[in-house]
Coordinates of C-alpha atoms and ligand atoms in Angstrom, one line a residue:
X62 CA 0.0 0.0 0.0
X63 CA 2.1 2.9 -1.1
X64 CA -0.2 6.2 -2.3
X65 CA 0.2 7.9 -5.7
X66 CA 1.3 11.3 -5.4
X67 CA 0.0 13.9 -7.2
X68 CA -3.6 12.5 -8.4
X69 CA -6.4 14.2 -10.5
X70 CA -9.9 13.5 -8.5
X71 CA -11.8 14.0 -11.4
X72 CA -12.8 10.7 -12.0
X73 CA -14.1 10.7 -8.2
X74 CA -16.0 13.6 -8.0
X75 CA -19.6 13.8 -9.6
X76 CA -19.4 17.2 -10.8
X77 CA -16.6 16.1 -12.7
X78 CA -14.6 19.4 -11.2
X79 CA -10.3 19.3 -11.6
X80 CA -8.5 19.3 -8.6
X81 CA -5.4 17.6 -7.5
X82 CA -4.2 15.4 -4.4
X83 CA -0.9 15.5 -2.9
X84 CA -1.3 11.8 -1.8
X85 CA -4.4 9.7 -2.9
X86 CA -5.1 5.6 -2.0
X87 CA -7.6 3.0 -1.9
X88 CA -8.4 1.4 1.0
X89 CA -9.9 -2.0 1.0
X90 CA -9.6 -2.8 4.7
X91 CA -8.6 -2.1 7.8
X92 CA -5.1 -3.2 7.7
X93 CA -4.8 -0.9 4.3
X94 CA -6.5 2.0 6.5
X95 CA -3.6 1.9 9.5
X96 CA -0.8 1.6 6.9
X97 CA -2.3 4.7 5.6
X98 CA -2.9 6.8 8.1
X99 CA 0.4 5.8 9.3
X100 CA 2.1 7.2 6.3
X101 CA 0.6 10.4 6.5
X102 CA 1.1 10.5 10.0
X103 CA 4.7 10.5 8.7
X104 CA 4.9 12.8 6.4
X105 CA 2.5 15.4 8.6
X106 CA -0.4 15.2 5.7
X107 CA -4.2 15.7 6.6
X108 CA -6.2 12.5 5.3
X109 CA -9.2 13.5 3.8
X110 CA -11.7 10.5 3.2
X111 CA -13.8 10.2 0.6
X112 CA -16.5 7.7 -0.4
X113 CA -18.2 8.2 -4.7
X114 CA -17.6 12.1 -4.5
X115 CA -21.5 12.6 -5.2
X116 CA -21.7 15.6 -2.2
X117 CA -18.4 17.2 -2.0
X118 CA -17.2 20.3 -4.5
X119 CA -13.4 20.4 -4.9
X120 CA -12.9 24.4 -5.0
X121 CA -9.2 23.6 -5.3
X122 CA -6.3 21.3 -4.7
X123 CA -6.3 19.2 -1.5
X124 CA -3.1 19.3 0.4
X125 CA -3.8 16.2 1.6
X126 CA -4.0 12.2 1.8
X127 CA -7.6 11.4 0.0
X128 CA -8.7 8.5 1.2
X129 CA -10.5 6.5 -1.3
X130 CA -12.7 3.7 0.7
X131 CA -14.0 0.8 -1.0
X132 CA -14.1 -1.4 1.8
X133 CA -16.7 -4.0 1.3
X134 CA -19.0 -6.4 3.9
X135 CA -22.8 -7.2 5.0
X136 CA -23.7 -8.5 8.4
X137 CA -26.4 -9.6 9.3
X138 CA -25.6 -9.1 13.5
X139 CA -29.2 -10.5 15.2
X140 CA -32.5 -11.1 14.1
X141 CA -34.7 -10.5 16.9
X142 CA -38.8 -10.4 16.6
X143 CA -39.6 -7.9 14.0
X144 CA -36.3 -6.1 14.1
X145 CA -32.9 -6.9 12.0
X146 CA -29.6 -5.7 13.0
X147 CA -27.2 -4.9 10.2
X148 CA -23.7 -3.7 10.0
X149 CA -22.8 -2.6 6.4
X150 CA -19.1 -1.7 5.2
X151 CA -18.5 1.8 4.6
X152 CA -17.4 1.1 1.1
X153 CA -20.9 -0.5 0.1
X154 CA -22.4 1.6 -2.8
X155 CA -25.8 3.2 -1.0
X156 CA -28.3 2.4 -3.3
X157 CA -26.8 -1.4 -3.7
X158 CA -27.8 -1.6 0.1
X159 CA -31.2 -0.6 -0.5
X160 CA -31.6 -3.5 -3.4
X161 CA -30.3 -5.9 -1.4
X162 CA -32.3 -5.2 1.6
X163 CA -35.7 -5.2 -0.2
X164 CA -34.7 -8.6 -1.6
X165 CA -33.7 -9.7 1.8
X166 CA -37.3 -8.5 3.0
X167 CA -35.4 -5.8 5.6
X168 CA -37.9 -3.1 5.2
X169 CA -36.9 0.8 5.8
X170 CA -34.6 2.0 3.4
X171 CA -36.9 2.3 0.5
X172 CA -37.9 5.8 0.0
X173 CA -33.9 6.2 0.0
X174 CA -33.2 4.8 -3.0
X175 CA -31.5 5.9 -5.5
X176 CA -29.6 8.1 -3.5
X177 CA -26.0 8.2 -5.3
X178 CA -22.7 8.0 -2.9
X179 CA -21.5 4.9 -0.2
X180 CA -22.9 3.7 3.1
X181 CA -20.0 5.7 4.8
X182 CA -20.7 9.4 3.5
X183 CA -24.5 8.6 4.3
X184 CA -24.5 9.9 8.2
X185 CA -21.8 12.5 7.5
X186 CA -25.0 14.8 6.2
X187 CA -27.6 12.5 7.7
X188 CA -29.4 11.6 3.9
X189 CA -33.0 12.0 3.8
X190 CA -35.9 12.0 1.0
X191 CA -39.3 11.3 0.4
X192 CA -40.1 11.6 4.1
X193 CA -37.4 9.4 5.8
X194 CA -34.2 10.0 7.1
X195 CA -31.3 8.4 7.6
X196 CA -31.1 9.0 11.6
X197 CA -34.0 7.3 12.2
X198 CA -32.7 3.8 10.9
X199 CA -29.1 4.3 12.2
X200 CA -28.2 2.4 15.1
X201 CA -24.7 3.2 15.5
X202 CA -21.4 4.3 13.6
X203 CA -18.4 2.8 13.4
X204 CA -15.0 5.3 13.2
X205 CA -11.7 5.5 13.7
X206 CA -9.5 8.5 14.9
X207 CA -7.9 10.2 11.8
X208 CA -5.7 11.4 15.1
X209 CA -4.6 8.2 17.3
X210 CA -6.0 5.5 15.1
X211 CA -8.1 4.8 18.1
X212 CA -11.7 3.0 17.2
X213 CA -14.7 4.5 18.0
X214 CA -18.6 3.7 17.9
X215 CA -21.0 6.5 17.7
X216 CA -24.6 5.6 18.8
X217 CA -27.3 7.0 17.2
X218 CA -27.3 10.4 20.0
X219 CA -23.5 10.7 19.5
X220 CA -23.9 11.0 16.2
X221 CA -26.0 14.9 16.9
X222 CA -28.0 14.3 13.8
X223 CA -30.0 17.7 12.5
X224 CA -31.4 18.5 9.2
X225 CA -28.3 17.6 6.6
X226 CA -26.5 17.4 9.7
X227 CA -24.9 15.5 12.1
X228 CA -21.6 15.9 14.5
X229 CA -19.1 14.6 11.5
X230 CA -19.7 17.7 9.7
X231 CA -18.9 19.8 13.1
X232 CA -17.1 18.3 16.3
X233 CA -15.4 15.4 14.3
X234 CA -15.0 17.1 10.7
X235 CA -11.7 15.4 9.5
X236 CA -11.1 13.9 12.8
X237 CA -12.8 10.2 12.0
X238 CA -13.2 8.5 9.0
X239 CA -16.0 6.0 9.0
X240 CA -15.7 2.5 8.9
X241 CA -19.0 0.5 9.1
X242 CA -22.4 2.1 9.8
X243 CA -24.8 -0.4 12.0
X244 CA -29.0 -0.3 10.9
X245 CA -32.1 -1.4 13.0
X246 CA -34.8 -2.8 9.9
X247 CA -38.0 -4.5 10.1
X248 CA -38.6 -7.6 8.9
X249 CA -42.4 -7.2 8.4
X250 CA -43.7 -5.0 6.0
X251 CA -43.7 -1.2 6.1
X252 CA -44.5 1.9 4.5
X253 CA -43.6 5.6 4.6
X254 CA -46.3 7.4 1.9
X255 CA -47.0 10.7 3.4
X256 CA -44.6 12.8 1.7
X257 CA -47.0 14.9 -0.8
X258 CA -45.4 13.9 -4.0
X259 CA -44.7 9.9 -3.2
X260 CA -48.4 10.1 -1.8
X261 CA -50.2 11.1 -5.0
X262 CA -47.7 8.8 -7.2
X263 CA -48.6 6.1 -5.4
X264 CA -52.2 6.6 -5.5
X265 CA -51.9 7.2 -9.4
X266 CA -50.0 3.7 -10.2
X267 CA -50.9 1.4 -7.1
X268 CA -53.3 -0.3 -5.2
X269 CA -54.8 1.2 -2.0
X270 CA -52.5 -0.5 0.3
X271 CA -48.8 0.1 -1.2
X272 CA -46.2 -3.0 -0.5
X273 CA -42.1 -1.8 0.2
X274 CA -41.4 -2.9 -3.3
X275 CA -44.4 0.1 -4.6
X276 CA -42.6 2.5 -2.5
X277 CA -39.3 1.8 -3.8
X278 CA -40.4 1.9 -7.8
X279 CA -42.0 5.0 -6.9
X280 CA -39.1 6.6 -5.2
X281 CA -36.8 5.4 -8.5
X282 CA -39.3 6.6 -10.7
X283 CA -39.9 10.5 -8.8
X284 CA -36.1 10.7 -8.8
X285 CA -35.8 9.4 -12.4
X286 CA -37.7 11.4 -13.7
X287 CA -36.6 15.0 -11.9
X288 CA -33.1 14.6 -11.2
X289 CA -30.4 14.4 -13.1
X290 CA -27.8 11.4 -13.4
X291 CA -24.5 12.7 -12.6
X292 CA -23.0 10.1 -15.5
X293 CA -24.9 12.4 -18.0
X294 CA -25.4 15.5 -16.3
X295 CA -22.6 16.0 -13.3
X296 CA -24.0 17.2 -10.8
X297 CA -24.0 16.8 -6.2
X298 CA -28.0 16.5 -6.0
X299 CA -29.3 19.3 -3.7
X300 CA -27.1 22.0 -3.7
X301 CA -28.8 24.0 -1.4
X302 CA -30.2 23.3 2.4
X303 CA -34.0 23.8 2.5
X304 CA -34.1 26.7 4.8
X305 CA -35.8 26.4 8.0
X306 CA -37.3 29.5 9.1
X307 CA -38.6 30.7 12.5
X308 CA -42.3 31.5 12.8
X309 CA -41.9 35.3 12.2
X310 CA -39.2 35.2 9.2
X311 CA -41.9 32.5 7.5
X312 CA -45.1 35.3 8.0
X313 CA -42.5 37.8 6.7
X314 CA -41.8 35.6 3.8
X315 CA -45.1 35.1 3.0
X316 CA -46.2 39.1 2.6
X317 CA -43.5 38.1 -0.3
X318 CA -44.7 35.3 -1.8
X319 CA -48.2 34.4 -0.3
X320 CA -48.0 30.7 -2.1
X321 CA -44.7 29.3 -0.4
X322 CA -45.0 26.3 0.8
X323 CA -43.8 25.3 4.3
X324 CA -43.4 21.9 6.1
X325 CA -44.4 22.4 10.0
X326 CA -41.0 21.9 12.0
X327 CA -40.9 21.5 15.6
X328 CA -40.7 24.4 18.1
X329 CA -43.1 26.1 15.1
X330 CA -40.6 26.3 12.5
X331 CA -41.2 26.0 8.9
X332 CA -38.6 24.6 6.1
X333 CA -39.1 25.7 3.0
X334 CA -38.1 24.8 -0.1
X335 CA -35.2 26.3 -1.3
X336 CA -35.8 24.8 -5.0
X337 CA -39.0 26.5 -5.2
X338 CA -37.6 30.1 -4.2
X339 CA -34.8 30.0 -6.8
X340 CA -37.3 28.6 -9.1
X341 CA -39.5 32.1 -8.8
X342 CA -36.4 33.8 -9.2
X343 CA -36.0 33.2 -12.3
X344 CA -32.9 30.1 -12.5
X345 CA -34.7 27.2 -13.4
X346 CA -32.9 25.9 -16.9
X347 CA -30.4 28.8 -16.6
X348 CA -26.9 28.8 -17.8
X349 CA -24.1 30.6 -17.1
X350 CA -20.9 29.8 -19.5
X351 CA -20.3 25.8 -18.7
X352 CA -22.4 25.5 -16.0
X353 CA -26.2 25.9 -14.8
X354 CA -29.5 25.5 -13.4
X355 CA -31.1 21.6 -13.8
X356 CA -34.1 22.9 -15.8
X357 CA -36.6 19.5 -14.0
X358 CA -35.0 21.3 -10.2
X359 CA -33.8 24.3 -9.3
X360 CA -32.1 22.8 -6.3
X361 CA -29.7 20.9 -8.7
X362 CA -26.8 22.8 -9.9
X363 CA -25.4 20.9 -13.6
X364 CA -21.5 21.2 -14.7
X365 CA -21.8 21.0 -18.3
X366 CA -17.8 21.4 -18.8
X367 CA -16.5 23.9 -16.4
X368 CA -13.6 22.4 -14.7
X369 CA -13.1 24.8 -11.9
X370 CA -14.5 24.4 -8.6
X371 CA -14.3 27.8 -7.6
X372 CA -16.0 29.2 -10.5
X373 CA -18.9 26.9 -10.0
X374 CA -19.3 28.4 -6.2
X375 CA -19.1 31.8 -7.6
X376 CA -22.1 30.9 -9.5
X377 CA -24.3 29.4 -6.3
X378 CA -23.2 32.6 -4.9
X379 CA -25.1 34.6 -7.5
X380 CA -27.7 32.5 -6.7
X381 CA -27.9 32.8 -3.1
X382 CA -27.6 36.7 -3.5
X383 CA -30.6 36.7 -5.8
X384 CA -33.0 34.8 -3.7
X385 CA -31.7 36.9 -0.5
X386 CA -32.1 39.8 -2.3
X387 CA -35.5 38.9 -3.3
X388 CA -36.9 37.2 -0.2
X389 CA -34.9 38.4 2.4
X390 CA -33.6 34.4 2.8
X391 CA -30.1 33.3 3.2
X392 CA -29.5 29.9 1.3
X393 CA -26.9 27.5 3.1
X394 CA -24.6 24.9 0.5
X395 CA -25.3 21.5 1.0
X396 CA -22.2 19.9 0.0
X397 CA -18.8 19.8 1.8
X398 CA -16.2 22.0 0.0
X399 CA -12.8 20.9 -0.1
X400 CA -9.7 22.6 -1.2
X401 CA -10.7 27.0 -1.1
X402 CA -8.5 29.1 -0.4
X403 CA -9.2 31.4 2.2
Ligands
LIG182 N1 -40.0 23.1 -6.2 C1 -40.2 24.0 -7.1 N2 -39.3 24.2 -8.2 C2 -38.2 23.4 -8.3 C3 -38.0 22.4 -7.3 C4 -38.9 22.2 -6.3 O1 -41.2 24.8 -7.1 O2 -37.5 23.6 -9.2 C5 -41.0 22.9 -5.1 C6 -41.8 21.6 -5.4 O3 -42.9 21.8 -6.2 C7 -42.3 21.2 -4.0 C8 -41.1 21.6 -3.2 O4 -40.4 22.6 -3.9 O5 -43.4 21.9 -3.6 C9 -40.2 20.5 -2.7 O6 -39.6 19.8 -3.8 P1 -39.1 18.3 -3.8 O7 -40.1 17.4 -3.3 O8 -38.4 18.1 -5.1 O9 -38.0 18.3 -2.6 P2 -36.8 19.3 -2.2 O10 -37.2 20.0 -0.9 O11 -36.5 20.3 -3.3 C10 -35.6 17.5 -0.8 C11 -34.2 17.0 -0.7 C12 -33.9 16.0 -1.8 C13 -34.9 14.9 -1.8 C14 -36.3 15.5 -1.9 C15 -37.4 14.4 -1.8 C16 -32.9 18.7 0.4 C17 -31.9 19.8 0.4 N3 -33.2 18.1 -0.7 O12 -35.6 18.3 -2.0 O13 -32.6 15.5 -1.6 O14 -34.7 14.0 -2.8 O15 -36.5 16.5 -0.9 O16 -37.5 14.1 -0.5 O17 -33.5 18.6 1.5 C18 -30.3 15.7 -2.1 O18 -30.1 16.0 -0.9 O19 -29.3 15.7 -2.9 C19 -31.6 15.5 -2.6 C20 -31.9 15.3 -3.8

């Protein structure tokens, strides 16, 4: 296990954005994980772990070791009652997992499907659609110390998951990489339909009582059909955090715009969707040299050539200014940026 020195990341980054590593490797295990933390350890490098590059925007070169895992493993730990206990390699493609558990008649991951990226990036920003997330399945998370070496196991309140959030994008940013991510499933049957637009697919193709197998076509076909894949169109999904705003900046928002929607948060909060306030701003299907607005989702900024990270966040900036300017609401980026200068 030796790392190559001086690697383009372009082939593992979705956006398909240029940037260089100082030091770059594959891990396949654990052994392969000490020997490289180890070396950089030596050589006084950062290790910067990375899983399919489909949520991270490489704004410059990383003076660092990249981490490349592809470890591999399913486990089934215990089977007790109605309840299945899994532990899932890090390196495990995401939406594999969610085939395999289907088949395997572990029910709870369905409305996730599709989701691009590996089992270990999934609890860095806690992924969620259609009405589930991630949190709620997650029993516990395996790490080790990007510091010591030292193991460690996050349960599910360790882990401080928010909203796209959770306590590996704060406290332990670049302190841990993931190794194995543990999942609570049930065996029997079950469905999460409420979210508006799964709710009225489903009642369109299915019959009254959906199964997990109708949830998860629908959840393949919604995504299908509105966002882009990143082998055709690069892309890092949701570019922007759905804002969640107090009670008072929502009643604000709507002297605005009286037909925002809002999702009830807790406390009286309301998140709204960022997609639909840069869609009334005009961006929707906008371009901008080699780069632009998905014209099926505004949320979904499309590379169509730029190689430049920085240029790409200069354009979400114009963005964000736009819909601040025009609704008085600060966008946050979803992704993790690597590599700006500062
Ligand atoms: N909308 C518009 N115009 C647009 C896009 C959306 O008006 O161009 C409106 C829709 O009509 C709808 C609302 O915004 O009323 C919500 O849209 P959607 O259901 O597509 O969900 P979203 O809030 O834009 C979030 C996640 C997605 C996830 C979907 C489905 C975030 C940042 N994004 O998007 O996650 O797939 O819900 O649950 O929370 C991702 O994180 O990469 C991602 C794709």
């Amino acid at each position: 296990m030796t790392p190559q020195q001086n690697v383009s990341l372009r082939r593992f980054n979705t956006l398909d954005l240029e940037a260089r590593a100082a030091a770059f490797v594959t891990v396949h295990n654990e052994d392969d994980l000490l020997q490289a933390l180890h070396w950089a350890k030596k050589r006084k490098l950062p290790v910067v772990p990375l899983g399919e590059g489909s949520n991270v925007v490489l704004a410059g070169d990383l003076e660092a070791l990249v981490l490349h895992q592809q470890s591999k493993g399913r486990e089934v730990l215990a089977r007790e009652g109605n309840s299945v206990l899994l532990r899932i390699a890090a390196g495990e493609g995401w939406h594999d997992l969610v085939g395999w558990c289907l088949a395997a008649g572990y029910h709870g991951l369905e409305n996730l499907a599709l989701i691009p990226g590996t089992v270990g990036a999934a609890p860095v920003q806690n992924i969620g659609a259609y009405g589930v997330e991630l949190a709620s399945i997650i029993r516990c998370v395996h790490a080790r110390s990007l510091v010591d070496g030292s193991l460690l196991r996050l349960d599910n309140a360790q882990c401080e998951f928010g909203y796209r959030d959770s306590v590996f994008k704060h406290r332990l940013k670049e302190a841990v990489v993931i190794t194995a991510v543990e999942f609570e499933l049930r065996v029997s049957p079950c469905t999460h339909t409420e979210y508006p637009s799964l709710k009225q697919y489903l009642r369109d193709h299915c019959q009254p009582k959906p199964t997990p197998r109708d949830v998860y076509e629908a959840v393949v076909s919604l995504r299908s059909a509105r966002l882009p894949d990143p082998r055709q169109e690069p892309n890092a999904g949701s570019f922007f955090k759905n804002p969640v705003l107090s009670e008072r900046s929502f009643e604000e928002l709507k002297i605005l715009a009286h037909d925002v929607p809002g999702f009830p948060q807790a406390g009286g909060a309301m998140k709204v969707p960022a997609g639909w306030l840069i869609d009334r701003c005009g961006w929707k299907g906008r371009r901008q040299k080699n780069q632009g607005v998905h014209n099926e989702h505004a949320l979904v900024l499309v590379n169509y050539g730029n190689r430049s990270g920085a240029d790409l966040l200069a354009f979400a900036a114009e963005i964000r200014d736009s819909v601040e300017r025009t609704y008085g609401v600060t966008l946050e980026i979803e992704p993790t940026c690597y590599g700006q200068s500062t």
